[in-house]
Each structure stands twice: as structure tokens, then as C-alpha cells.
Short mmCIF file of C-alpha atoms and ligand atoms in Angstrom, two decimals:
data_model
loop_
_atom_site.label_atom_id
_atom_site.label_comp_id
_atom_site.label_asym_id
_atom_site.label_seq_id
_atom_site.Cartn_x
_atom_site.Cartn_y
_atom_site.Cartn_z
CA MET A 94 0.12 -0.06 0.31
CA SER A 95 1.18 3.51 -1.18
CA LEU A 96 2.12 6.12 1.78
CA ARG A 97 0.08 8.67 -0.22
CA LEU A 98 -3.12 6.76 -0.71
CA LEU A 99 -3.17 6.05 2.98
CA TRP A 100 -2.64 9.82 3.55
CA PHE A 101 -5.43 10.38 1.03
CA LEU A 102 -7.87 8.18 2.50
CA LEU A 103 -7.03 9.43 6.07
CA LEU A 104 -7.47 13.18 5.09
CA LEU A 105 -10.67 12.33 3.55
CA PHE A 106 -12.09 10.46 6.47
CA VAL A 107 -11.08 12.93 8.70
CA GLY A 108 -12.46 15.63 6.43
CA CYS A 109 -15.83 14.13 5.06
CA VAL A 110 -16.73 12.05 8.49
CA PRO A 111 -17.31 14.81 11.19
CA VAL A 112 -19.23 16.77 9.05
CA LEU A 113 -21.61 13.85 8.13
CA VAL A 114 -22.23 12.90 11.50
CA VAL A 115 -22.62 17.02 12.65
CA ASN A 116 -25.36 17.12 9.80
CA ARG A 117 -27.13 13.92 10.68
CA ILE A 118 -27.46 15.45 14.43
CA VAL A 119 -28.33 19.02 13.08
CA LEU A 120 -31.44 17.45 10.74
CA ALA A 121 -32.57 15.24 13.84
CA ALA A 122 -32.88 18.11 15.94
CA ALA A 123 -34.07 20.19 13.47
CA SER A 124 -37.15 18.16 13.02
CA ALA A 125 -37.85 17.60 16.35
CA ASN A 126 -37.76 21.31 16.89
CA GLU A 127 -40.16 21.48 14.17
CA ILE A 128 -42.71 19.29 15.50
CA GLN A 129 -42.35 20.70 18.98
CA SER A 130 -43.39 23.98 17.83
CA ARG A 131 -45.89 22.78 15.45
CA ILE A 132 -47.52 20.92 18.44
CA ASN A 133 -47.29 24.21 20.41
CA ARG A 134 -48.82 26.35 17.68
CA ILE A 135 -51.79 24.13 17.17
CA GLN A 136 -52.53 23.83 20.60
CA ASN A 137 -53.24 27.24 20.75
CA GLN A 138 -55.18 27.54 18.19
CA TRP A 139 -57.03 24.42 19.43
CA LEU A 140 -57.58 25.98 23.02
CA ILE A 141 -58.83 28.88 21.40
CA VAL A 142 -61.30 26.78 19.21
CA ALA A 143 -62.18 24.51 22.39
CA ASN A 144 -63.33 27.82 24.15
CA GLN A 145 -65.50 29.03 21.35
CA VAL A 146 -66.91 25.69 20.92
CA SER A 147 -67.43 25.22 24.94
CA ARG A 148 -69.02 28.74 25.27
CA SER A 149 -71.32 28.02 21.88
CA GLY A 150 -73.04 25.24 23.32
CA TYR A 151 -72.19 23.15 20.17
CA VAL A 152 -72.01 19.71 21.08
CA ASP A 153 -76.14 20.02 22.05
CA ASN A 154 -76.54 22.22 19.12
CA PRO A 155 -74.26 21.01 16.09
CA GLN A 156 -76.28 23.39 13.72
CA ASN A 157 -74.14 26.26 14.53
CA GLU A 158 -72.69 27.10 11.06
CA ALA A 159 -70.24 29.68 12.24
CA ILE A 160 -68.83 27.23 14.97
CA ASP A 161 -68.62 24.24 11.92
CA ALA A 162 -66.99 26.66 9.67
CA GLU A 163 -64.42 27.34 12.26
CA LEU A 164 -63.77 23.31 13.01
CA VAL A 165 -63.90 22.47 9.04
CA GLN A 166 -61.12 25.35 8.47
CA MET A 167 -59.35 24.20 11.76
CA ALA A 168 -59.26 20.53 10.05
CA ASN A 169 -58.40 21.94 6.56
CA LEU A 170 -55.68 24.53 8.09
CA GLN A 171 -53.94 21.06 9.86
CA ASP A 172 -54.61 18.80 6.92
CA GLY A 173 -55.94 16.70 8.89
CA ARG A 174 -59.54 15.68 10.68
CA VAL A 175 -61.67 17.41 13.46
CA ILE A 176 -64.09 14.91 15.53
CA VAL A 177 -66.59 16.26 18.12
CA VAL A 178 -67.89 13.49 20.37
CA ASN A 179 -70.92 14.49 23.33
CA ARG A 180 -71.71 13.19 26.64
CA SER A 181 -72.74 10.05 25.65
CA PHE A 182 -69.77 9.21 23.66
CA ARG A 183 -71.87 9.77 20.32
CA THR A 184 -69.86 11.37 17.68
CA VAL A 185 -71.91 14.43 16.37
CA ARG A 186 -69.30 16.06 14.21
CA ASP A 187 -66.56 14.50 12.08
CA THR A 188 -65.17 16.45 9.15
CA TYR A 189 -64.37 13.32 7.08
CA GLU A 190 -68.22 12.84 7.29
CA ILE A 191 -67.46 9.25 8.06
CA ASP A 192 -68.09 8.34 12.07
CA THR A 193 -71.06 10.85 12.45
CA GLY A 194 -73.23 9.15 14.40
CA LYS A 195 -70.98 6.34 15.88
CA TYR A 196 -69.98 5.88 19.32
CA ASN A 197 -66.27 6.76 20.33
CA ILE A 198 -64.85 5.36 23.61
CA SER A 199 -61.41 5.83 22.94
CA GLU A 200 -58.66 5.93 25.62
CA SER A 201 -58.04 10.06 24.78
CA VAL A 202 -61.79 10.72 24.86
CA LEU A 203 -62.10 9.00 28.12
CA GLN A 204 -59.46 10.83 29.58
CA CYS A 205 -60.97 14.10 28.42
CA PHE A 206 -64.19 13.26 30.31
CA SER A 207 -62.33 12.75 33.29
CA GLY A 208 -60.92 16.48 32.61
CA LYS A 209 -57.55 15.80 30.90
CA ALA A 210 -56.64 17.01 27.32
CA SER A 211 -54.08 14.88 25.66
CA VAL A 212 -51.26 15.03 22.63
CA ASN A 213 -50.16 12.24 20.95
CA TYR A 214 -47.48 12.04 18.33
CA TYR A 215 -47.70 9.01 15.96
CA LYS A 216 -44.12 9.58 14.21
CA GLU A 217 -44.66 6.09 11.94
CA SER A 218 -48.17 7.75 10.59
CA GLY A 219 -47.08 11.04 10.56
CA TYR A 220 -50.10 12.60 12.61
CA ILE A 221 -50.40 14.21 15.52
CA ASP A 222 -53.68 13.64 17.97
CA PHE A 223 -54.76 16.27 20.28
CA ALA A 224 -57.78 15.66 22.56
CA GLN A 225 -59.88 18.70 24.29
CA PRO A 226 -62.32 18.41 26.71
CA ILE A 227 -65.50 20.98 26.12
CA TYR A 228 -67.08 22.65 28.92
CA SER A 229 -70.57 23.55 29.84
CA SER A 230 -71.14 27.00 29.89
CA ASP A 231 -70.52 27.72 33.69
CA ASN A 232 -67.57 25.55 33.22
CA GLN A 233 -68.28 23.20 35.50
CA GLN A 234 -68.26 19.84 34.05
CA VAL A 235 -67.29 18.54 30.64
CA VAL A 236 -70.24 17.93 28.11
CA GLY A 237 -67.94 16.70 25.22
CA VAL A 238 -64.53 16.11 23.60
CA MET A 239 -63.10 17.58 20.60
CA LEU A 240 -60.25 15.47 18.71
CA LEU A 241 -58.15 16.55 16.52
CA SER A 242 -55.62 14.56 14.12
CA ALA A 243 -53.06 17.05 12.46
CA SER A 244 -50.89 15.98 9.68
CA THR A 245 -47.22 16.23 10.13
CA ALA A 246 -46.59 16.04 6.36
CA SER A 247 -45.51 19.43 6.21
CA ALA A 248 -42.95 19.33 8.46
CA GLU A 249 -41.49 16.11 6.80
CA GLU A 250 -41.35 18.04 3.60
CA LEU A 251 -39.53 20.29 5.57
CA LYS A 252 -37.33 17.91 6.85
CA GLU A 253 -36.56 16.62 3.69
CA LYS A 254 -36.12 19.66 2.27
CA LEU A 255 -33.39 20.61 4.47
CA ALA A 256 -32.22 17.28 3.99
CA ASP A 257 -31.74 17.56 0.23
CA ARG A 258 -29.89 20.75 0.77
CA MET A 259 -27.62 19.35 3.19
CA LEU A 260 -26.85 16.45 0.64
CA LEU A 261 -25.93 18.93 -1.92
CA LEU A 262 -23.77 20.82 0.63
CA GLU A 263 -22.13 17.26 1.51
CA ILE A 264 -21.55 16.54 -2.04
CA ILE A 265 -19.68 19.57 -2.61
CA GLU A 266 -17.90 19.27 0.60
CA PHE A 267 -16.99 15.84 -0.66
CA VAL A 268 -15.64 16.92 -3.94
CA PHE A 269 -13.81 20.08 -2.11
CA MET A 270 -12.30 16.92 0.40
CA LEU A 271 -11.31 14.89 -2.49
CA ILE A 272 -9.37 17.28 -3.95
CA ALA A 273 -8.01 18.68 -1.32
CA ALA A 274 -7.04 15.34 0.34
CA ALA A 275 -5.22 14.89 -3.38
CA VAL A 276 -3.15 17.64 -3.26
CA LEU A 277 -2.36 17.35 0.40
CA SER A 278 -1.72 13.73 0.39
CA GLY A 279 0.69 14.61 -3.07
CA ARG A 280 2.67 17.09 -0.93
CA MET A 281 3.28 14.89 2.24
CA VAL A 282 4.92 12.33 -0.08
CA ARG A 283 6.78 14.60 -1.95
CA PRO A 284 10.11 14.86 0.45
CA PHE A 285 10.08 11.08 0.10
CA LYS A 286 10.09 11.08 -3.71
CA ARG A 287 12.65 13.90 -3.58
CA ILE A 288 14.91 11.28 -1.34
CA ALA A 289 14.28 8.50 -3.64
CA ASP A 290 15.01 10.53 -6.69
CA SER A 291 18.23 11.89 -4.78
CA LEU A 292 19.38 8.13 -3.83
CA THR A 293 18.68 6.78 -7.47
CA LYS A 294 20.89 9.72 -8.50
CA ALA A 295 23.50 9.31 -6.00
CA THR A 296 23.33 5.27 -7.29
CA GLU A 297 23.98 6.25 -11.30
CA ASN A 298 26.65 8.50 -9.75
CA PRO A 299 28.06 6.63 -7.28
CA LEU A 300 29.50 8.27 -3.79
CA GLU A 301 29.64 11.54 -5.86
CA GLU A 302 26.73 13.83 -4.28
CA ASP A 303 25.34 14.50 -0.95
CA ILE A 304 21.61 14.22 -0.88
CA ARG A 305 19.74 17.44 0.30
CA ASP A 306 16.29 17.79 2.01
CA SER A 307 15.24 20.07 4.04
CA GLY A 308 11.55 19.48 3.65
CA PHE A 309 10.85 17.43 7.34
CA VAL A 310 12.63 16.85 10.19
CA GLU A 311 12.58 13.06 9.31
CA THR A 312 13.47 13.31 5.90
CA ARG A 313 16.09 15.51 6.87
CA ALA A 314 17.11 12.72 9.36
CA VAL A 315 17.17 10.46 6.37
CA SER A 316 19.18 12.27 4.25
CA ASP A 317 21.48 12.83 6.86
CA ALA A 318 22.01 9.18 8.02
CA TYR A 319 22.50 8.64 4.00
CA ASN A 320 24.96 11.11 3.44
CA LYS A 321 27.03 9.99 6.76
CA THR A 322 27.16 6.68 5.09
CA LEU A 323 28.21 7.99 1.87
CA LYS A 324 30.85 9.44 3.69
CA ARG A 325 32.00 6.62 5.09
CA LEU A 326 31.88 4.53 1.77
CA ARG A 327 33.92 7.73 0.18
CA GLN A 328 36.81 7.30 2.98
CA LEU A 329 36.62 3.17 2.42
CA ASP A 330 36.61 3.66 -1.47
CA ASP A 331 39.42 6.21 -0.78
CA SER A 332 41.40 3.88 1.12
CA ARG A 333 40.98 1.29 -1.24
CA GLN A 334 41.89 2.98 -3.94
CA GLN A 335 45.35 4.19 -1.91
CA PHE A 336 45.86 0.81 -1.12
CA VAL A 337 45.64 -0.53 -4.73
CA SER A 338 47.77 2.01 -6.17
CA ASN A 339 50.24 1.02 -3.23
CA VAL A 340 50.38 -2.56 -4.12
CA SER A 341 51.03 -1.67 -7.87
CA HIS A 342 53.58 0.53 -6.90
CA GLU A 343 55.39 -1.91 -4.53
CA LEU A 344 55.12 -4.32 -6.88
CA LYS A 345 56.48 -2.62 -9.83
CA THR A 346 59.55 -1.52 -7.34
CA PRO A 347 61.44 -5.11 -7.78
CA ILE A 348 60.50 -5.37 -11.56
CA THR A 349 62.01 -2.28 -12.55
CA SER A 350 64.94 -3.04 -10.68
CA ILE A 351 65.15 -6.31 -12.45
CA ARG A 352 64.56 -4.83 -15.87
CA VAL A 353 67.28 -2.43 -15.32
CA LEU A 354 69.65 -5.32 -14.35
CA ALA A 355 68.93 -7.33 -17.03
CA ASP A 356 68.83 -4.73 -19.75
CA SER A 357 72.17 -3.36 -18.70
CA LEU A 358 73.78 -6.47 -18.82
CA MET A 359 72.20 -7.35 -22.28
CA GLY A 360 73.45 -3.86 -23.39
CA GLN A 361 77.00 -4.75 -22.72
CA GLU A 362 79.34 -7.12 -24.63
CA ASP A 363 82.12 -9.37 -23.48
CA VAL A 364 80.37 -9.46 -19.77
CA PRO A 365 82.68 -10.62 -17.39
CA VAL A 366 81.63 -13.93 -15.95
CA GLU A 367 81.67 -11.80 -12.14
CA LEU A 368 79.66 -8.93 -13.48
CA TYR A 369 76.97 -11.73 -14.44
CA ARG A 370 77.30 -13.35 -11.03
CA GLU A 371 76.90 -10.21 -9.38
CA PHE A 372 73.97 -8.82 -11.31
CA MET A 373 72.09 -12.43 -11.31
CA SER A 374 72.33 -12.54 -7.49
CA ASP A 375 70.83 -8.85 -7.51
CA ILE A 376 67.95 -10.15 -9.73
CA SER A 377 67.37 -12.88 -7.45
CA GLU A 378 67.24 -10.71 -4.33
CA GLU A 379 64.71 -8.80 -5.80
CA ILE A 380 62.73 -11.81 -6.93
CA ASP A 381 62.67 -12.54 -3.39
CA ARG A 382 61.34 -8.80 -2.26
CA GLU A 383 58.70 -9.24 -4.67
CA SER A 384 57.63 -12.48 -3.69
CA GLN A 385 58.15 -11.66 -0.08
CA ILE A 386 55.39 -8.38 -0.91
CA ILE A 387 52.96 -11.19 -2.47
CA ASP A 388 53.29 -13.33 0.64
CA ASP A 389 52.64 -10.52 2.94
CA LEU A 390 49.65 -9.08 0.69
CA LEU A 391 48.17 -12.75 0.95
CA THR A 392 48.19 -13.13 4.40
CA LEU A 393 46.77 -9.72 5.16
CA VAL A 394 44.07 -10.19 2.74
CA ARG A 395 43.36 -13.48 4.04
CA LEU A 396 43.40 -12.12 7.33
CA ASP A 397 40.80 -9.20 6.18
CA LYS A 398 38.91 -11.64 4.55
CA SER A 399 37.25 -13.60 7.81
CA GLN A 400 38.04 -14.34 11.22
CA ALA A 401 36.37 -17.56 11.20
CA GLU A 402 39.20 -18.69 9.51
CA LEU A 403 41.13 -18.22 12.65
CA ASN A 404 42.40 -21.80 13.97
CA VAL A 405 41.88 -21.28 17.58
CA THR A 406 43.58 -23.77 20.34
CA GLN A 407 44.92 -23.74 23.75
CA ILE A 408 48.58 -22.76 23.21
CA ASN A 409 51.20 -22.19 25.63
CA ILE A 410 52.24 -18.66 25.18
CA ASN A 411 55.54 -18.80 26.96
CA GLU A 412 56.81 -21.41 24.55
CA LEU A 413 55.70 -19.53 21.39
CA LEU A 414 57.47 -16.69 22.31
CA GLU A 415 60.35 -19.03 22.91
CA ALA A 416 60.42 -20.37 19.75
CA ALA A 417 59.86 -17.03 17.96
CA LEU A 418 62.79 -15.79 19.45
CA LYS A 419 64.87 -18.59 18.54
CA ARG A 420 63.92 -18.13 15.31
CA LEU A 421 65.08 -14.31 15.32
CA ARG A 422 68.11 -15.21 17.07
CA PRO A 423 71.10 -15.13 13.97
CA ILE A 424 69.49 -11.77 12.97
CA ALA A 425 69.46 -10.31 16.24
CA GLN A 426 73.30 -11.76 16.54
CA GLN A 427 74.49 -9.97 13.20
CA LYS A 428 74.13 -6.48 15.08
CA ASN A 429 74.96 -8.01 17.99
CA VAL A 430 71.40 -7.04 19.55
CA GLU A 431 70.57 -8.60 22.98
CA LEU A 432 67.63 -11.10 22.98
CA ILE A 433 65.78 -11.02 26.16
CA LEU A 434 62.76 -13.02 27.17
CA GLU A 435 61.00 -12.12 30.62
CA SER A 436 58.05 -14.67 31.55
CA PHE A 437 56.18 -13.41 34.75
CA ARG A 438 54.04 -16.32 34.73
CA PRO A 439 52.95 -19.42 32.69
CA VAL A 440 50.14 -18.57 30.41
CA VAL A 441 48.08 -20.72 28.49
CA ALA A 442 45.35 -19.35 26.11
CA GLU A 443 42.80 -19.82 23.11
CA VAL A 444 44.50 -18.21 20.09
CA ASP A 445 45.55 -19.09 16.56
CA LYS A 446 49.08 -20.40 17.17
CA THR A 447 50.52 -19.60 13.37
CA LYS A 448 49.01 -16.05 13.34
CA LEU A 449 49.94 -15.33 16.98
CA SER A 450 53.56 -16.03 15.84
CA LEU A 451 53.62 -14.13 13.11
CA ALA A 452 52.63 -11.07 14.74
CA VAL A 453 54.91 -11.51 17.54
CA SER A 454 57.92 -12.29 14.99
CA ASN A 455 57.18 -8.78 13.53
CA LEU A 456 57.04 -6.87 16.38
CA VAL A 457 60.19 -8.72 17.49
CA GLU A 458 62.19 -8.09 13.82
CA ASN A 459 61.44 -4.78 13.49
CA ALA A 460 62.66 -3.90 17.23
CA VAL A 461 65.98 -5.98 15.82
CA LYS A 462 65.96 -4.26 12.66
CA TYR A 463 65.17 -0.64 13.74
CA ASN A 464 67.84 -0.67 16.30
CA ASN A 465 71.80 -0.03 16.73
CA ARG A 466 74.66 -2.29 17.11
CA ASP A 467 74.79 -3.38 20.19
CA GLY A 468 71.23 -2.62 21.67
CA TRP A 469 68.57 -5.04 23.21
CA VAL A 470 65.29 -5.92 23.12
CA LYS A 471 63.33 -7.14 25.70
CA VAL A 472 60.22 -9.37 25.31
CA SER A 473 57.87 -9.74 28.40
CA LEU A 474 54.73 -11.78 29.21
CA ASN A 475 52.30 -11.25 31.65
CA ALA A 476 48.85 -11.84 32.13
CA ASP A 477 45.56 -11.35 35.04
CA HIS A 478 42.37 -12.95 35.00
CA LYS A 479 41.22 -12.09 31.56
CA PHE A 480 43.92 -11.30 29.21
CA PHE A 481 47.82 -11.98 28.56
CA TYR A 482 50.17 -8.99 27.88
CA ILE A 483 53.19 -9.12 25.50
CA LYS A 484 55.63 -6.32 25.73
CA VAL A 485 58.11 -6.02 22.89
CA ALA A 486 60.65 -3.11 24.04
CA ASP A 487 63.88 -1.92 22.30
CA ASN A 488 66.47 0.74 22.61
CA GLY A 489 66.84 1.49 18.77
CA ILE A 490 65.87 4.31 16.55
CA GLY A 491 62.54 5.35 17.77
CA ILE A 492 59.40 6.16 15.83
CA PRO A 493 59.18 10.11 15.12
CA GLU A 494 55.95 11.32 17.16
CA ASP A 495 54.10 12.38 14.05
CA ALA A 496 55.06 8.74 12.22
CA GLN A 497 53.53 7.23 15.33
CA GLU A 498 49.71 6.88 14.27
CA HIS A 499 50.88 5.98 10.99
CA VAL A 500 53.15 2.95 11.42
CA PHE A 501 50.30 0.36 11.59
CA GLU A 502 48.77 1.81 7.80
CA ARG A 503 49.52 -0.86 4.92
CA PHE A 504 52.96 0.08 3.45
CA TYR A 505 54.06 2.95 5.48
CA ARG A 506 57.77 3.41 6.45
CA VAL A 507 59.36 6.05 8.62
CA ASP A 508 62.40 5.25 6.42
CA LYS A 509 61.89 3.55 3.36
CA ALA A 510 65.37 2.95 2.36
CA ARG A 511 66.24 1.40 5.40
CA SER A 512 63.20 -0.50 5.67
CA ARG A 513 63.84 -1.71 2.30
CA GLU A 514 67.62 -2.32 3.05
CA ALA A 515 66.33 -4.84 5.83
CA GLY A 516 64.15 -6.35 3.69
CA GLY A 517 60.77 -4.73 4.86
CA THR A 518 57.75 -4.69 2.82
CA GLY A 519 55.53 -2.06 5.00
CA LEU A 520 53.33 -4.80 5.89
CA GLY A 521 54.49 -6.18 8.67
CA LEU A 522 52.39 -4.10 11.58
CA ALA A 523 49.30 -3.76 9.43
CA ILE A 524 49.69 -7.87 9.67
CA THR A 525 50.39 -7.68 13.11
CA ARG A 526 47.51 -5.16 14.27
CA SER A 527 45.03 -7.38 11.94
CA VAL A 528 46.02 -10.45 13.89
CA VAL A 529 45.63 -8.79 17.11
CA TYR A 530 42.26 -7.11 16.54
CA SER A 531 41.15 -10.73 15.15
CA HIS A 532 41.68 -12.40 18.79
CA HIS A 533 39.89 -9.00 20.24
CA GLY A 534 42.94 -7.71 21.05
CA ALA A 535 44.56 -4.34 21.48
CA ILE A 536 47.92 -2.99 20.14
CA LYS A 537 49.41 0.37 21.50
CA LEU A 538 52.97 1.49 20.89
CA TYR A 539 55.05 4.15 23.11
CA SER A 540 58.14 5.46 21.22
CA ARG A 541 60.65 8.35 21.66
CA GLU A 542 63.22 9.17 19.01
CA ASN A 543 66.75 7.58 19.70
CA GLU A 544 65.62 6.26 22.69
CA GLY A 545 63.95 3.07 21.71
CA THR A 546 60.06 1.76 21.40
CA THR A 547 57.75 -0.37 23.26
CA PHE A 548 54.81 -2.21 21.76
CA THR A 549 52.40 -3.64 23.95
CA VAL A 550 49.76 -6.27 23.27
CA ARG A 551 46.93 -7.24 25.08
CA ILE A 552 44.94 -10.85 23.91
CA PRO A 553 41.97 -12.37 25.96
CA LEU A 554 43.01 -15.55 27.67
CA ILE A 555 39.69 -17.15 26.06
CA TYR A 556 38.38 -16.46 22.77
CA ILE A 557 35.03 -15.62 21.92
CA ALA A 558 33.95 -16.02 18.32
N1 ADP B 1004 60.61 -1.08 16.99
C1 ADP B 1004 60.61 -0.14 15.77
N2 ADP B 1004 61.54 1.04 16.09
C2 ADP B 1004 61.45 1.74 14.91
N3 ADP B 1004 60.84 2.06 13.94
C3 ADP B 1004 60.08 0.80 13.79
C4 ADP B 1004 59.75 -0.28 14.95
N4 ADP B 1004 58.85 -1.09 14.59
C5 ADP B 1004 58.06 -0.33 13.06
N5 ADP B 1004 58.89 0.95 12.86
C6 ADP B 1004 58.76 1.83 11.73
O1 ADP B 1004 57.11 1.33 11.28
C7 ADP B 1004 57.56 1.37 9.90
C8 ADP B 1004 56.49 0.24 9.80
O2 ADP B 1004 56.80 -1.10 10.17
P1 ADP B 1004 56.46 -2.63 9.29
O3 ADP B 1004 54.78 -2.52 8.94
O4 ADP B 1004 56.66 -3.39 10.13
O5 ADP B 1004 57.36 -2.54 7.85
P2 ADP B 1004 58.51 -2.91 7.66
O6 ADP B 1004 59.35 -3.18 8.75
O7 ADP B 1004 58.27 -3.89 6.50
O8 ADP B 1004 58.98 -1.39 7.36
C9 ADP B 1004 59.17 0.83 9.79
O9 ADP B 1004 59.35 0.85 8.49
C10 ADP B 1004 59.56 1.74 10.77
O10 ADP B 1004 60.01 2.63 9.86
MG1 MG B 1005 58.81 -5.01 9.85
#
């Protein structure tokens, strides 16, 4: 169901139903009022006539033409019938000439003889019956009864006329409301249409334009939320493009070197074997680099793809750290860097062994690589009831303040030449952070230039998927 249709029906309902109800009520009240005032009017006249009849002694002498004319006129005026009954319940005058001479002992007649006039309104048959006692000339006793049946047809007619007029007004009102509801409902859904249009445009022209809507508070909230999403998507898109261009650049660098080396070999004649050997070993080094970058990239992509791929088991972290340090010891010895492991307590935790080893190795490798000769690297392990903490501290070259927030970014290196010389790809810390995050952990760094760097890693002892 469309929102517009809903609004349309609602407006139409709200616009028409109260009017209809009020009209019905007004009509009923007007008609009741009309009947009542009619009763009052007739009753007044009827009383006057009854007085005349009483004074003239008409009951005993119905030949009185003046009074008779009066009665006939009354009957005609009210579009009804007048009956006069005498003391012995015999009808002495009927303007319809049907009941003359017959007995009439109806309830209202009986009531009148006990002095009670009555008025009865018969809604269905459309008549009001008046019964009025006729008194003797000394006003002492009831000598007869006058009955008047007055038709309410004219009141009904009035009511119908009124109803007709109301119907006309109602039709006009309905048509007016129809138009108003169509216009208003269109107006109410217009902001939604605008947003839908903007969204369609935005998808045709991805991530380019913000959508704007200042129509209603609610629709503005929608467009604001959308714009926020758009902003985030743009950021993601930017970083994706940045990443792709970085990857291409990084992958191209070794290839360019290989090409230069190969070209220079081919461009010379009678190249000495030693030079061949030297160049070939350089080429081989570049190939190693290329495959290192590809390996790291693949690792990163795999880590990004899903955490479900974590192969979590109970691992002794102390042993894991020892093994990692053992692998890096030869590199440390080259620079005469002292590698120290400090375990405060035995720690067993649920981790992915291979990935955590990789993360720790990256940290320790950096601490050795970006160190001075004869420096030291301290790795420590501690735990509380919830987490274990690995700290990798060195007294190496440190990381400048402004670079600290960037070192975890892919391909970011403070000193490109130095990193390259040390065989780095700029992906190590990105991989480490990704591993730590996939274990729901945290990583922080403290560093001072020329004094040293400390990375701390905090990982929960129990893995929660
Ligand atoms: N312990 C450290 N001391 C000084 N600089 C560091 C240290 N660890 C990382 N860095 C800086 O952070 C950069 C990013 O590190 P990383 O992602 O491991 O890439 P890579 O080691 O391949 O260059 C390094 O190039 C280096 O400049
Ligand atoms: Mg590294």
C-alpha cells in the first residue's frame, strides 16, 4: 500500500466523516424542534377553538354554522380531521363525515371526560392527535370531547428539503475534500519522492553527491544518515584506491630493478662472468623481495577476509614466544643485539598459533631491525585473570611522534630506504594489528626518537567468536 493512498484516505475520512455526523445530528434536532413548535402552535389555536365551542353549546346544537366553519377551517388548516364527541360518546361532528353518529370510546376520549387534555405524536403514521374537553357554559362539567388529527406531512417536507440541501452541501464538501486530500497527500509524500530521486541519482553516480532535503525533520534525518553512510563509503573507497595504487607501486619496484639489471647486462658485450654473477644475484634478491611482498599481501587479504578462519586452540604462550625468539636470534646476532625473554608467569590461552607467532615475530623483527649495533630487545609476558600481555621493548632508533599514528598503515615506512635495506615490505605492523584485532585484542606503542620503542599487545585468554 502506498503512503500517499494512506494519507489520501485518512484526510478524506477526517475531512468528511465529522461533517456527515454533525449534519445528521443537526437534521434530527431541527426536525424534532419543528414538530414541537408545531404542536405548541396548534395547541394554542385548538384551545381558542375549544373555548368557542364550549361557550356556544355546540355539542348540544351542532347546527351552529359559524362554529362548524371554524372546525372545518381548523381541519383544513392542519390538513387533518376534527371530531366532536358528546357526553354519551356519540360522534356529533366528523369533518370527514365518516363517523358521524357512531360511538367513540377511545382512551383519549375517556381521559378527556375526566378533565385531562392530551397530545399524542405518531411518528410512523405522521399524525399528531389532540384531545380537548368541552366544558358546559358555566365551566363546571365536561360535556364533550374535541379530537383533532393534524398531519405532520408539511414538517416532514421541510425536513426533506433541509436534507436535500444538506446533501448538496455534503457533495460539494466531498468533492472539495477529494481535491484537497489528493493535493495534500501528494505534498506529504513529496519529500520521500525527492529522497528516492536523490538516492537513485546517487547510485547512478556512485559516491559523488550528497543528497539534500530540508523538507521535514524526519526526511532530513534520513538524508543526513544517508550522507553519513556516503561519507564512510567514500573514505573506504579512497583507502581502497590508495591501497591498490600502493600495491601496484610496491610490486613494480622490484620488477623495475630486475629490468634495469637485465637491460644493462644485455646492453654490454663481453660481460665478465663476475659481473653476470653479481647482477644475477641482485636479480635473485629482487625476486625474493617480490615474492615476500606477495606473501605478505596474501596474508593480509586472508586476515581481512574473515575471522572465522582463525584456527583457535589452547596454546602455551611462553613456548610460542621462545620459539619466535629462537628463529630471530641469528638476525639479532648479526647486529649484536641482545634478545631477552622475561616470563612473569606461565600463560595458556586460546589463540591461533601460526597467526600469533607471525604477529609477535613481526614486532621482534622490527625491534631488531630498527635498532643500533649492540642494542637490546626485551620481550615480556604477563597475564591477569582475563588477558595476557606481550611487551616488546627496544632501545633502537625510535619512531618520530608524527609517524606513530601511521606505522600500522599498509606500506607505511618511516624511512623507506632503511626498511628496504632490511628487507621490509611495510606490511608487517598492518599484519600484526590485524591478527591482534581478530583475537579481539588491542595494540599500543610508546616511542621516543633515538631512545627506543615499546609495543604492548593485550589479548583475551579465552577466545570469543
Ligand atoms: N621497533 C621499531 N623501532 C623503530 N621504528 C619502527 C619499529 N617498528 C616499526 N617501525 C617503523 O614502522 C614502519 C612500519 O613497520 P612494518 O609495518 O613492520 O614495515 P617494515 O618493517 O616492513 O618496514 C617501519 O618501516 C619503521 O619505520
Ligand atoms: Mg616489519
